[in-house]
Every structure is written in structure tokens, then in C-alpha cells.
Amino acid sequence: NARWVGGDADRHKGQLCFSNPELHDLLAERLSQLLRERPALEFVELGCADGLTGNYCRCPQCMEWDSLGDPARQGGQRGGQTHRWLKLVNAVAGRLAESDPGKKLVAAAYSSYQEPPDPAVITPADNVIIMYWTWANCRVHGYEHGAENEDRLPEMESHAKNRQWMETWHAMTPGGMYMSEYVSRASMDGVVGPNSRRFIADMRWLCENGFVGYNAFDGPIPWGMQIVNRYAILKAMWNPAVDPDEVVWDFCDHAFHAASADMQKFVSAIEAAMQTAHCDGSYCTAWMTSDALAAARGFLEAAQTAAAGDAVAALRLREWAWHFRYAELAGPAYNLWLKTLRSYKENPDPEPMREAIRLGEAAWKYRKEMMEQFPAERFSTGWRLRDHIGADGDWPVLLQRVEKRALLRNKPEKQ
């Protein structure tokens, strides 16, 4: 039967048995019912529970599907379950092609089924749209990042790989491709800033490369520094040829009134820092150098002065200000943690990790204070920073490891 792997108690952690034909029938029946109830729908989406390789079915049929194709992909975190997932998708799509001709089935390429399948084994059915998630790539730089500057290619292996995967899926998917991504570009901790020009360039790239849709996914965040990104995405989806500078000018003029010029400089300063920063995966904090933060801080404070007496603009600037203050604390904390993580085996210096913990605790305290002061407003989830700091966090564990390594290195040798 179509039961959860791991049992009912672990539904949120388990996957259904993808090779079970009863599951194929059940999914097709439910989706067809939805299409009949809502005839205006052009497509329905099929997805599965989150998580990587540890929570998938281990039955012989599912394992056999995983084993097909290139052995290097089997069990990998980004491609280990693509074949079994796409076989399920095609099975459901085949049933829908008969019951609901002309309708499309949207299927995610995400997590351990993000890497494209071996086309000699399987490709998406004609009525399947693949929704590709930009999960593992750098979330600050655009889809074309690196193409214009070969000197930067060594730093962006995952970024280039994701673009290759996008293009490979696109070439084998007759039903079309959706792009889906975390608009926050930050590990869901609220430490990212405006990146509107980058989003506009990406919307243009998607249009030029024949993508049929874009899905912007995000968690709860303040109105602050994220809203200009959403505004830019909407403008560019309506008109991919829109001038990026005009979008920023238009947004700041309407949002900040007399403070518009200073906020344009604030947005531009952060975006410029992002574009010159190296790729750092999902953390998006490499741009947060002391110089970049100081420059942005100066423009923000000038804008607050210019908005004096304008209650509406001052309210909006207040939200940008506390979002930016959180970034000023949490961003450098992440950078110090990443620096320690990458270098402590060769250079076991505990001071950067101690400073990372201090800044992380200060950021978490500040976040708590803002939530208490403004209980009606939404703030970013901050779940990753919460898990890093604290008594059981992995940052104190890393600090202990670095301190132990430093102690062993500095221990005098026996004569």
C-alpha cells in the first residue's frame, strides 16, 4: 500500500515508496479530481517531502531504479534519487495524459533529485514541466555569473554546475522549465540585502532561454531590505527589458520620498559589494566586509536624516534599519565561522571563532529585542543562527575543536 517510509510517526521525515503502482494510481486520481473541480487550472504540481538520501524507500524496485545510469550519481545528495523520482512523475503524467489531455504536471527538481537523469535511462514525459530549484548554488550572483569573467571560475564550481544542470534539464524537457528559488538568497536568516539588478538580469536570462515560469519562494521576512527584490522581480517578469536603474529609482522615489537619493546609494552600494564578493554558497555574507557595511551604513543614516518629519518614509526606513543592523551583526559572524571552518586544521586560531560566537549571540539578542518591541511585524526565521549558537550549538563545538588543536600544536615537545 502507499504507506510512509518510517511509519506514521515520522511522516515529516519519510518518503512514499515511489515504485508502488498503487501510489501512481492514487496520485493521478487525486490530481485529476482537482483538475475537474477547477477546470481553469492549466497545470498541477507534484512534489515530495523534504530531506536528502536517508529517508527514501529501500525496497528492491526503488533501489534498482536508483542504480540505473552513471554509478557516480548513485547515493549522491543531489542526484541519488532522480531516476526513481522521475519514473514516478512520468507514471502519474501518463495517467493524466489520458484522463486530462492538454493539462501539464509540474514536478520539482530539488534536493537529492536535483541533478538531471541519465537521458539514456529516462527523460520527462511530454506533459511534464520541470521546476528546477537553485538550491546548492551561490544565491548572491546571477545565473550567468562567471561567464563574463573567467578569472572567477575557480571559486564557483557549484554555481557553474547548477547552470549546467539547468541547461541539461531544459534540453530534455519538452513540456518546458520553471525556475524556483529562495528569493531571500540567505539561508533563511535575514542577513541578505537588496539585489534587485541581479534579479532583473536573471528574469531576462530566463526569458531569453525559453523558461515558461518562475516561482519565488521565501519565508517570513520584514518589509525591509527584501521588498525591493520582489518589486524588481515583478517588474522584470512583466517586462524583461526594463531598465534596472529605473526600477531602483522608481521604488525609492515612491517608498522614501525625500530620502530617495540616499536610499538609491544604499541599494547600489550593497549590490556592488555583492557582485565583487566571492561565491559562498547559501550564506550570502561574503560581501559583508567592514568597508561595505560602513558605506551602506552612512547612506542609511543620511536617508534617515532626510526623512525627518515624513512619518511614512521614517516607518519604512526603521524596518530597513533594524534589518540592516541584524545583518551587520550576523553577517560578520557567519564570515568568521566560515573562515575558521576552512582554515583551523592548518591554522588553529580560536580568536575568530570566539568573535563569531560573540557576534552571533549579539545578533540573536538583537533579533529577540526587535520582535518584542514590534510584535506585530514579521522577522526572518533565523533558524540556522539559533542552531549555531547556544550551549548545544555547533559553533561552540567547533571552538572546542580549534582550542584543542591549538593546545596540541603549542604543547612543547619532550626532551
Short mmCIF file of N, CA and C in Angstrom, two decimals, residues 238-313:
data_model
loop_
_atom_site.label_atom_id
_atom_site.label_comp_id
_atom_site.label_asym_id
_atom_site.label_seq_id
_atom_site.Cartn_x
_atom_site.Cartn_y
_atom_site.Cartn_z
N TRP A 238 7.07 41.19 -15.91
CA TRP A 238 6.13 41.87 -16.80
C TRP A 238 6.85 42.38 -18.04
N ASN A 239 8.07 42.88 -17.85
CA ASN A 239 8.85 43.42 -18.97
C ASN A 239 10.33 43.12 -18.75
N PRO A 240 10.84 42.01 -19.30
CA PRO A 240 12.24 41.64 -19.07
C PRO A 240 13.25 42.68 -19.54
N ALA A 241 12.83 43.58 -20.43
CA ALA A 241 13.75 44.60 -20.94
C ALA A 241 13.78 45.86 -20.09
N VAL A 242 13.12 45.83 -18.92
CA VAL A 242 13.05 47.01 -18.08
C VAL A 242 14.46 47.45 -17.67
N ASP A 243 14.64 48.76 -17.52
CA ASP A 243 15.93 49.31 -17.11
C ASP A 243 16.11 49.11 -15.61
N PRO A 244 17.15 48.37 -15.18
CA PRO A 244 17.33 48.10 -13.74
C PRO A 244 17.48 49.37 -12.90
N ASP A 245 18.19 50.37 -13.43
CA ASP A 245 18.36 51.61 -12.67
C ASP A 245 17.02 52.31 -12.47
N GLU A 246 16.19 52.31 -13.49
CA GLU A 246 14.89 52.97 -13.38
C GLU A 246 14.01 52.28 -12.35
N VAL A 247 14.13 50.97 -12.23
CA VAL A 247 13.35 50.23 -11.23
C VAL A 247 13.75 50.67 -9.82
N VAL A 248 15.05 50.78 -9.57
CA VAL A 248 15.52 51.21 -8.25
C VAL A 248 15.10 52.65 -7.98
N TRP A 249 15.26 53.52 -8.99
CA TRP A 249 14.85 54.92 -8.81
C TRP A 249 13.36 55.00 -8.49
N ASP A 250 12.55 54.29 -9.27
CA ASP A 250 11.11 54.31 -9.11
C ASP A 250 10.71 53.82 -7.72
N PHE A 251 11.31 52.72 -7.31
CA PHE A 251 10.99 52.17 -5.99
C PHE A 251 11.34 53.16 -4.89
N CYS A 252 12.55 53.69 -4.91
CA CYS A 252 13.00 54.58 -3.84
C CYS A 252 12.22 55.89 -3.82
N ASP A 253 11.89 56.42 -5.01
CA ASP A 253 11.11 57.66 -5.06
C ASP A 253 9.76 57.48 -4.38
N HIS A 254 9.09 56.37 -4.67
CA HIS A 254 7.76 56.15 -4.11
C HIS A 254 7.80 55.69 -2.65
N ALA A 255 8.84 54.98 -2.26
CA ALA A 255 8.90 54.44 -0.90
C ALA A 255 9.47 55.42 0.11
N PHE A 256 10.47 56.23 -0.32
CA PHE A 256 11.24 57.00 0.65
C PHE A 256 11.19 58.51 0.44
N HIS A 257 10.51 58.95 -0.60
CA HIS A 257 10.26 60.37 -0.81
C HIS A 257 11.55 61.19 -0.78
N ALA A 258 11.71 62.09 0.15
CA ALA A 258 12.90 62.96 0.17
C ALA A 258 14.19 62.20 0.45
N ALA A 259 14.08 60.99 0.97
CA ALA A 259 15.26 60.17 1.25
C ALA A 259 15.62 59.27 0.07
N SER A 260 14.97 59.46 -1.06
CA SER A 260 15.17 58.57 -2.20
C SER A 260 16.62 58.51 -2.67
N ALA A 261 17.25 59.67 -2.83
CA ALA A 261 18.62 59.69 -3.38
C ALA A 261 19.59 58.91 -2.50
N ASP A 262 19.47 59.08 -1.18
CA ASP A 262 20.36 58.36 -0.27
C ASP A 262 20.06 56.86 -0.28
N MET A 263 18.78 56.48 -0.40
CA MET A 263 18.46 55.06 -0.41
C MET A 263 18.86 54.41 -1.73
N GLN A 264 18.83 55.17 -2.83
CA GLN A 264 19.37 54.63 -4.08
C GLN A 264 20.86 54.29 -3.91
N LYS A 265 21.58 55.17 -3.23
CA LYS A 265 23.01 54.92 -2.99
C LYS A 265 23.20 53.71 -2.06
N PHE A 266 22.31 53.59 -1.08
CA PHE A 266 22.37 52.46 -0.15
C PHE A 266 22.20 51.14 -0.92
N VAL A 267 21.16 51.08 -1.74
CA VAL A 267 20.90 49.87 -2.53
C VAL A 267 22.07 49.57 -3.46
N SER A 268 22.54 50.59 -4.16
CA SER A 268 23.62 50.40 -5.12
C SER A 268 24.92 49.96 -4.44
N ALA A 269 25.19 50.50 -3.26
CA ALA A 269 26.42 50.14 -2.54
C ALA A 269 26.42 48.66 -2.18
N ILE A 270 25.29 48.16 -1.71
CA ILE A 270 25.20 46.75 -1.33
C ILE A 270 25.27 45.86 -2.57
N GLU A 271 24.57 46.23 -3.61
CA GLU A 271 24.59 45.42 -4.83
C GLU A 271 25.99 45.36 -5.43
N ALA A 272 26.71 46.48 -5.40
CA ALA A 272 28.08 46.49 -5.93
C ALA A 272 28.99 45.58 -5.09
N ALA A 273 28.81 45.61 -3.77
CA ALA A 273 29.60 44.75 -2.90
C ALA A 273 29.30 43.28 -3.16
N MET A 274 28.03 42.97 -3.43
CA MET A 274 27.65 41.59 -3.72
C MET A 274 28.31 41.10 -5.01
N GLN A 275 28.32 41.93 -6.02
CA GLN A 275 28.83 41.49 -7.31
C GLN A 275 30.34 41.28 -7.30
N THR A 276 31.05 41.98 -6.43
CA THR A 276 32.51 41.80 -6.37
C THR A 276 32.93 40.77 -5.33
N ALA A 277 31.99 40.31 -4.50
CA ALA A 277 32.31 39.31 -3.49
C ALA A 277 32.44 37.93 -4.13
N HIS A 278 33.17 37.05 -3.46
CA HIS A 278 33.29 35.69 -3.97
C HIS A 278 32.03 34.91 -3.63
N CYS A 279 31.85 33.79 -4.30
CA CYS A 279 30.70 32.93 -4.04
C CYS A 279 30.87 32.25 -2.68
N ASP A 280 29.80 32.16 -1.91
CA ASP A 280 29.89 31.45 -0.64
C ASP A 280 28.63 30.63 -0.38
N GLY A 281 28.16 29.98 -1.39
CA GLY A 281 27.03 29.08 -1.24
C GLY A 281 25.78 29.80 -0.78
N SER A 282 25.08 29.21 0.18
CA SER A 282 23.78 29.75 0.58
C SER A 282 23.87 30.81 1.66
N TYR A 283 25.07 31.15 2.13
CA TYR A 283 25.14 32.07 3.27
C TYR A 283 25.09 33.54 2.86
N CYS A 284 25.57 33.86 1.69
CA CYS A 284 25.38 35.21 1.14
C CYS A 284 25.94 36.31 2.01
N THR A 285 27.02 36.05 2.71
CA THR A 285 27.57 37.06 3.61
C THR A 285 28.97 37.51 3.22
N ALA A 286 29.54 36.97 2.14
CA ALA A 286 30.91 37.33 1.77
C ALA A 286 31.05 38.81 1.46
N TRP A 287 29.96 39.44 1.02
CA TRP A 287 30.02 40.86 0.68
C TRP A 287 30.09 41.74 1.92
N MET A 288 29.80 41.18 3.07
CA MET A 288 29.68 41.99 4.29
C MET A 288 31.04 42.26 4.91
N THR A 289 31.88 42.97 4.18
CA THR A 289 33.16 43.43 4.70
C THR A 289 32.93 44.69 5.54
N SER A 290 33.92 45.06 6.33
CA SER A 290 33.78 46.26 7.15
C SER A 290 33.60 47.50 6.29
N ASP A 291 34.31 47.57 5.16
CA ASP A 291 34.18 48.75 4.28
C ASP A 291 32.79 48.82 3.65
N ALA A 292 32.28 47.69 3.17
CA ALA A 292 30.96 47.67 2.52
C ALA A 292 29.86 48.02 3.52
N LEU A 293 29.93 47.45 4.70
CA LEU A 293 28.91 47.74 5.72
C LEU A 293 28.98 49.19 6.16
N ALA A 294 30.17 49.74 6.29
CA ALA A 294 30.31 51.14 6.71
C ALA A 294 29.75 52.08 5.66
N ALA A 295 30.02 51.79 4.40
CA ALA A 295 29.50 52.65 3.33
C ALA A 295 27.98 52.63 3.31
N ALA A 296 27.40 51.43 3.40
CA ALA A 296 25.94 51.32 3.40
C ALA A 296 25.34 52.00 4.63
N ARG A 297 25.97 51.84 5.77
CA ARG A 297 25.51 52.48 7.00
C ARG A 297 25.45 54.00 6.84
N GLY A 298 26.47 54.57 6.22
CA GLY A 298 26.48 56.01 6.01
C GLY A 298 25.31 56.49 5.17
N PHE A 299 25.00 55.78 4.08
CA PHE A 299 23.87 56.16 3.23
C PHE A 299 22.55 55.99 3.97
N LEU A 300 22.42 54.94 4.77
CA LEU A 300 21.18 54.70 5.50
C LEU A 300 20.94 55.80 6.52
N GLU A 301 21.97 56.20 7.25
CA GLU A 301 21.81 57.26 8.24
C GLU A 301 21.50 58.60 7.58
N ALA A 302 22.09 58.86 6.40
CA ALA A 302 21.77 60.08 5.66
C ALA A 302 20.31 60.07 5.23
N ALA A 303 19.82 58.89 4.84
CA ALA A 303 18.41 58.79 4.44
C ALA A 303 17.49 59.04 5.62
N GLN A 304 17.85 58.54 6.79
CA GLN A 304 17.02 58.77 7.97
C GLN A 304 16.96 60.26 8.32
N THR A 305 18.06 60.95 8.12
CA THR A 305 18.07 62.40 8.35
C THR A 305 17.18 63.11 7.34
N ALA A 306 17.28 62.69 6.08
CA ALA A 306 16.48 63.33 5.02
C ALA A 306 14.99 63.08 5.19
N ALA A 307 14.62 61.97 5.85
CA ALA A 307 13.21 61.62 6.01
C ALA A 307 12.59 62.22 7.26
N ALA A 308 13.33 63.02 8.00
CA ALA A 308 12.80 63.62 9.23
C ALA A 308 11.51 64.39 8.93
N GLY A 309 10.46 64.10 9.71
CA GLY A 309 9.18 64.76 9.52
C GLY A 309 8.24 64.03 8.58
N ASP A 310 8.71 63.01 7.89
CA ASP A 310 7.88 62.21 6.98
C ASP A 310 7.60 60.88 7.68
N ALA A 311 6.42 60.75 8.29
CA ALA A 311 6.11 59.59 9.11
C ALA A 311 6.13 58.29 8.31
N VAL A 312 5.62 58.34 7.09
CA VAL A 312 5.55 57.12 6.26
C VAL A 312 6.95 56.66 5.89
N ALA A 313 7.77 57.57 5.36
CA ALA A 313 9.13 57.20 4.97
C ALA A 313 9.95 56.76 6.18
#
